[in-house]
Coordinates of C-alpha atoms in Angstrom, one line a residue:
M1 CA 51.1 23.5 112.7
K2 CA 48.1 25.5 114.0
I3 CA 45.5 27.7 112.4
K4 CA 47.6 30.7 111.6
N5 CA 44.8 33.2 111.8
N6 CA 43.4 32.2 115.2
G7 CA 46.0 33.9 117.4
A8 CA 47.7 37.2 116.6
G9 CA 45.4 38.0 113.6
F10 CA 42.3 37.7 115.7
I11 CA 43.8 39.8 118.6
I12 CA 45.1 42.5 116.3
N13 CA 41.7 42.9 114.6
I14 CA 40.0 43.1 118.0
I15 CA 42.5 45.7 119.2
I16 CA 42.0 47.7 116.0
G17 CA 38.2 47.6 116.4
I18 CA 38.4 48.7 120.0
A19 CA 40.8 51.5 119.1
L20 CA 38.5 52.7 116.4
I21 CA 35.5 52.7 118.7
G22 CA 37.6 54.5 121.3
G23 CA 38.6 57.0 118.6
A24 CA 34.9 57.5 117.7
L25 CA 34.0 58.2 121.3
F26 CA 36.9 60.6 121.7
F27 CA 36.0 62.3 118.4
A28 CA 32.4 62.6 119.6
W29 CA 33.5 64.1 122.9
S30 CA 35.7 66.6 121.1
K31 CA 32.8 67.6 118.9
S32 CA 30.1 67.2 121.7
A33 CA 29.3 70.9 121.7
V34 CA 28.5 70.9 118.0
I35 CA 26.6 67.6 118.1
L36 CA 24.6 68.5 121.2
S37 CA 23.7 71.9 119.8
F38 CA 21.4 70.2 117.3
N39 CA 22.3 72.9 114.8
S40 CA 21.1 75.7 117.2
A41 CA 23.2 78.8 117.7
K42 CA 21.5 79.4 121.1
R43 CA 22.5 76.0 122.4
L44 CA 26.1 76.5 121.2
Y45 CA 26.2 79.8 123.0
D46 CA 24.8 78.3 126.2
K47 CA 27.5 75.6 126.2
G48 CA 30.2 78.3 126.3
Y49 CA 31.2 78.5 122.7
Y50 CA 30.5 82.2 122.4
F51 CA 32.5 84.7 120.6
T52 CA 34.5 87.5 122.4
S53 CA 37.2 89.8 121.1
A54 CA 39.8 87.5 122.7
S55 CA 39.0 84.9 120.0
K56 CA 39.7 87.3 117.1
H57 CA 42.6 85.3 115.8
N58 CA 40.9 81.8 116.0
E59 CA 39.9 81.5 112.3
D60 CA 39.5 77.8 112.4
S61 CA 36.7 77.7 115.0
L62 CA 33.0 78.3 114.9
Y63 CA 31.3 80.4 117.6
A64 CA 27.9 81.6 118.6
V65 CA 27.4 85.3 119.0
A66 CA 24.7 87.0 121.0
V67 CA 23.1 89.7 118.8
H68 CA 21.7 92.7 120.8
D69 CA 21.3 94.9 117.7
I70 CA 22.1 94.7 114.0
I71 CA 22.2 97.5 111.4
D72 CA 22.9 97.4 107.7
T73 CA 25.9 99.7 106.8
G74 CA 24.9 99.9 103.2
Y75 CA 28.2 98.4 102.1
G76 CA 28.3 95.1 100.2
S77 CA 29.4 93.3 97.1
S78 CA 28.3 94.4 93.7
D79 CA 26.5 91.2 93.0
G80 CA 24.3 91.6 96.1
D81 CA 25.3 88.3 97.6
S82 CA 27.2 89.8 100.5
E83 CA 26.3 92.7 102.8
V84 CA 28.2 94.3 105.8
Y85 CA 26.3 94.9 109.0
T86 CA 27.3 96.3 112.4
L87 CA 26.5 93.8 115.1
R88 CA 26.3 94.7 118.8
S89 CA 27.3 91.8 120.9
D90 CA 28.1 91.1 124.6
D91 CA 31.5 92.9 124.6
G92 CA 31.4 95.3 121.7
V93 CA 30.4 96.1 118.2
Y94 CA 31.6 93.9 115.3
F95 CA 31.3 94.0 111.6
L96 CA 29.3 91.1 110.2
E97 CA 29.3 89.8 106.7
A98 CA 26.2 87.9 105.6
N99 CA 24.0 87.2 102.7
P100 CA 21.2 89.8 102.7
T101 CA 18.7 87.2 101.5
N102 CA 19.3 85.0 104.5
K103 CA 16.0 84.5 106.3
K104 CA 17.6 84.7 109.7
I105 CA 19.4 88.0 108.9
K106 CA 16.2 89.5 107.4
S107 CA 14.2 88.4 110.5
M108 CA 16.7 89.9 112.9
L109 CA 16.7 93.2 111.0
E110 CA 12.9 93.4 111.2
V111 CA 12.8 92.5 114.9
F112 CA 15.4 95.0 116.0
D113 CA 14.1 97.7 113.7
K114 CA 10.6 97.2 115.1
Y115 CA 11.9 97.3 118.7
A116 CA 13.8 100.6 118.0
K117 CA 10.7 102.2 116.6
D118 CA 8.4 101.0 119.4
E119 CA 7.7 104.1 121.6
N120 CA 6.3 101.8 124.3
N121 CA 9.3 99.6 124.7
E122 CA 10.2 100.8 128.2
G123 CA 10.0 98.0 130.6
K124 CA 10.2 95.4 127.8
D125 CA 13.1 93.1 127.6
A126 CA 15.3 94.0 124.6
P127 CA 15.4 91.3 122.0
V128 CA 18.4 89.0 121.8
D129 CA 19.1 86.6 119.0
Y130 CA 22.0 84.3 118.2
L131 CA 24.1 83.6 115.1
V132 CA 26.8 81.1 114.3
V133 CA 29.9 82.9 113.0
E134 CA 33.5 82.4 112.1
V135 CA 36.3 84.9 112.2
K136 CA 37.8 86.5 109.1
Q137 CA 40.7 88.9 108.9
D138 CA 40.2 92.1 106.9
T139 CA 43.0 91.3 104.5
Y140 CA 42.0 94.1 102.1
N141 CA 41.8 96.8 104.8
Q142 CA 38.3 97.9 103.9
L143 CA 36.6 98.0 107.3
P144 CA 38.4 101.1 108.5
T145 CA 36.6 103.1 105.8
I146 CA 33.2 101.9 107.0
A147 CA 34.3 102.4 110.6
D148 CA 35.2 106.0 109.9
E149 CA 31.6 106.7 109.0
I150 CA 30.2 105.1 112.1
D151 CA 32.9 106.3 114.5
P152 CA 34.4 109.4 112.9
D153 CA 36.3 110.6 116.0
R154 CA 37.5 107.0 116.7
T155 CA 36.0 107.1 120.2
Y156 CA 34.6 103.5 120.1
R157 CA 37.7 102.1 118.5
A158 CA 39.9 103.8 121.1
N159 CA 38.0 102.3 124.0
G160 CA 37.9 98.9 122.4
T161 CA 34.2 98.6 121.7
L162 CA 34.4 98.7 117.9
Y163 CA 36.7 96.4 116.0
D164 CA 37.8 97.1 112.4
T165 CA 40.7 94.7 111.8
F166 CA 38.6 91.6 111.5
Y167 CA 35.0 90.7 110.9
L168 CA 32.5 87.9 111.6
S169 CA 31.1 85.9 108.8
N170 CA 27.7 84.3 109.2
T171 CA 27.9 80.6 108.7
S172 CA 26.0 77.4 109.6
L173 CA 26.5 74.5 111.9
T174 CA 25.1 72.1 109.3
T175 CA 28.4 71.2 107.7
E176 CA 30.2 71.0 111.0
T177 CA 27.3 68.9 112.5
V178 CA 27.3 66.5 109.5
F179 CA 31.1 66.1 109.8
A180 CA 31.0 65.5 113.5
V181 CA 28.1 63.0 113.5
G182 CA 29.2 61.4 110.2
G183 CA 32.8 61.0 111.5
T184 CA 31.7 59.5 114.8
I185 CA 29.4 57.0 113.1
L186 CA 32.0 56.1 110.5
L187 CA 34.7 55.4 113.0
F188 CA 32.2 53.5 115.2
V189 CA 30.9 51.4 112.3
I190 CA 34.4 50.5 111.1
G191 CA 35.4 49.6 114.6
I192 CA 32.4 47.3 115.1
G193 CA 33.1 45.9 111.6
F194 CA 36.6 44.9 112.6
I195 CA 35.4 43.1 115.7
I196 CA 32.5 41.4 113.9
A197 CA 34.9 40.3 111.1
A198 CA 37.4 39.0 113.6
V199 CA 34.7 37.0 115.4
N200 CA 33.2 35.7 112.2
R201 CA 36.6 34.7 110.9
K202 CA 37.4 32.8 114.1
S203 CA 34.0 31.1 113.8
A204 CA 34.7 30.2 110.2
N205 CA 38.1 28.9 111.1
S206 CA 36.6 26.6 113.7
E207 CA 34.0 25.3 111.2
N208 CA 36.6 24.6 108.6
Y209 CA 38.8 22.9 111.1
E210 CA 36.0 20.5 112.0
R211 CA 35.4 19.9 108.3
L212 CA 39.0 19.2 107.8
C213 CA 39.1 16.8 110.7
A214 CA 36.0 15.1 109.3
L215 CA 37.9 14.7 106.1
D216 CA 40.8 13.0 107.9
E217 CA 40.7 12.5 111.7
R218 CA 44.5 12.3 111.8
L219 CA 44.6 16.1 111.3
R220 CA 42.9 16.8 114.7
D221 CA 45.4 18.7 116.8
N222 CA 47.9 17.8 114.1
L223 CA 47.5 20.1 111.1
G224 CA 51.2 19.6 110.4
E225 CA 50.3 16.2 109.0
L226 CA 49.0 18.0 105.9
D227 CA 52.7 18.4 104.9
N228 CA 53.0 14.6 104.7
I229 CA 49.7 13.4 103.3
S230 CA 48.6 16.1 100.8
D231 CA 48.9 15.7 97.1
Y232 CA 50.1 19.2 96.7
V233 CA 52.0 21.2 99.4
D234 CA 53.2 24.8 99.4
K235 CA 54.3 25.7 103.0
S236 CA 55.2 29.3 102.0
L237 CA 51.6 29.9 100.9
G238 CA 50.0 27.6 103.4
A239 CA 48.2 25.9 100.4
Y240 CA 47.4 22.2 100.2
V241 CA 45.4 20.0 97.9
Y242 CA 44.1 16.9 99.7
K243 CA 41.2 14.5 98.8
D244 CA 40.0 17.0 96.1
F245 CA 39.9 19.9 98.6
L246 CA 42.0 23.1 98.3
I247 CA 43.0 23.9 101.8
L248 CA 44.4 27.3 102.6
N249 CA 45.9 27.9 106.0
T250 CA 47.2 31.5 105.9
K251 CA 47.4 34.5 108.2
F252 CA 44.1 35.5 106.7
G253 CA 42.2 32.4 107.8
L254 CA 41.6 28.6 107.4
D255 CA 39.5 27.9 104.3
M256 CA 38.5 24.8 102.4
Y257 CA 37.1 24.5 98.9
N258 CA 35.9 21.3 97.1
L259 CA 37.7 21.3 93.7
N260 CA 35.2 18.9 92.3
N261 CA 32.7 21.8 92.4
L262 CA 35.1 24.3 90.9
V263 CA 33.8 26.4 88.0
W264 CA 36.4 29.1 87.6
L265 CA 39.6 29.9 89.3
Y266 CA 42.1 32.7 88.8
H267 CA 44.3 35.0 90.9
R268 CA 44.0 38.7 91.5
I269 CA 46.7 41.2 92.2
T270 CA 45.7 44.3 94.1
K271 CA 48.2 47.2 94.3
H272 CA 47.8 49.8 97.0
K273 CA 49.2 53.2 95.9
M274 CA 50.0 56.4 97.7
Y275 CA 49.3 59.6 95.8
L276 CA 48.1 57.4 92.9
V277 CA 51.7 56.7 91.9
I278 CA 53.8 55.1 94.6
T279 CA 53.0 51.4 95.3
V280 CA 53.1 50.8 99.0
G281 CA 51.7 47.3 99.1
T282 CA 50.5 44.4 97.0
D283 CA 47.8 41.8 97.9
F284 CA 47.5 38.4 96.1
S285 CA 44.2 36.6 96.3
L286 CA 42.4 33.7 94.6
Q287 CA 39.0 34.1 93.0
I288 CA 37.3 30.8 93.5
N289 CA 33.9 30.3 92.0
L290 CA 32.0 27.1 92.8
Y291 CA 28.8 25.4 91.9
E292 CA 27.6 23.6 95.1
N293 CA 24.2 22.3 96.2
G294 CA 22.5 23.9 93.2
K295 CA 23.9 27.4 93.6
L296 CA 26.9 29.4 92.6
T297 CA 29.2 30.9 95.2
E298 CA 32.0 33.3 94.6
H299 CA 34.9 33.7 97.0
N300 CA 37.7 36.2 96.8
V301 CA 40.3 34.7 99.2
K302 CA 43.4 36.8 100.2
I303 CA 46.5 34.6 100.4
S304 CA 49.5 36.8 100.7
N305 CA 50.9 40.3 100.6
K306 CA 54.4 39.3 99.7
K307 CA 55.7 39.9 96.2
S308 CA 57.5 36.6 96.2
A309 CA 54.1 34.8 96.5
E310 CA 53.2 35.4 92.9
S311 CA 55.2 32.5 91.4
S312 CA 53.9 30.1 94.1
I313 CA 50.3 31.1 93.3
E314 CA 50.9 30.6 89.6
A315 CA 52.3 27.1 90.4
L316 CA 49.3 26.2 92.5
I317 CA 46.9 27.4 89.7
S318 CA 48.9 25.3 87.1
Y319 CA 48.5 22.2 89.3
I320 CA 44.8 22.7 89.7
A321 CA 44.4 23.3 86.0
M322 CA 46.2 20.1 85.2
H323 CA 44.3 17.9 87.7
Y324 CA 40.8 19.4 87.4
P325 CA 40.4 19.9 83.6
N326 CA 36.6 20.4 83.8
A327 CA 37.1 23.8 85.5
S328 CA 38.1 27.0 83.9
V329 CA 41.4 28.1 85.3
G330 CA 43.1 31.5 84.7
F331 CA 41.7 34.8 83.6
S332 CA 40.9 35.6 80.0
P333 CA 38.1 37.3 78.1
E334 CA 37.0 33.9 76.9
A335 CA 36.9 32.5 80.4
R336 CA 34.9 35.4 81.6
E337 CA 32.3 35.0 78.8
A338 CA 32.1 31.3 79.5
Y339 CA 31.5 31.9 83.2
K340 CA 28.7 34.4 82.3
E341 CA 27.0 31.8 80.1
F342 CA 27.4 29.2 82.9
K343 CA 25.7 31.6 85.4
L344 CA 22.8 32.3 83.0
S345 CA 22.3 28.6 82.5
H346 CA 22.4 27.7 86.2
K347 CA 20.1 30.3 87.7

């Protein structure tokens, strides 16, 4: 018998960690334009994520649009939170929906109005600004009414320089940037966490193996001998009691606990549900609370995810309760209160 967690379990966790880190890098690459724009519409535009009429059906994307002029049409919502503007961009005139109190919109209106009224603007570069927008379809067919006032003879609509079937909505890169950066960091951290956990688990396995061999040198390179010399053996769980130690050799790791230091022991059942209703998995673990070297330590040790393990765990707990009567075994409100009092008295 070998340490069950040292082989496939270690490799699987490393592979998962590397896959998650790779996923983080791919996700960052796919969102690189947003991340590297640093929430700037101009940078997004310079990276090629600019809006043209060819993108009018891409409602799931964000774009930067170059603004060469912007005019308030006088149309908007009754609550004053939304206003419709005409926006002259690189390849035509679009309708823009935006909040009239937005500082960026107000600033642009002032700049372009000032330029239009400047009688000495000949030879001066016309102002250009940039906005982050998303495409919205005119589902209520309201834009043609506004367009009829701007383009009564439909000249601009006929030559494709005024569009009245969709509009641009002013938005921000903030949410998209937070999502892109946050998603990248989250995947990367989880991936690193899997690798660190795998390395730490393997190190803990090695330490516990040496402790076990120090307990009985016959077990070195021969863990199977536990089946013959232990006071309690459950091969299905990988649980043994030998020389007052609870030894757990499961697919989750090799662990040892001195039962002479046991304060409270009980088992936990964790059910994993899909859609909050359908149980897709069940984990069984032992909560092992010890008082060692003048301090309390609490360990939640996963043992199995097989439903059939529950009766075996109960048998193990019953054995420990019978042979270590000074410890509290099993969960109950009384046991919980007794443990709280023990913690307070042993701070």
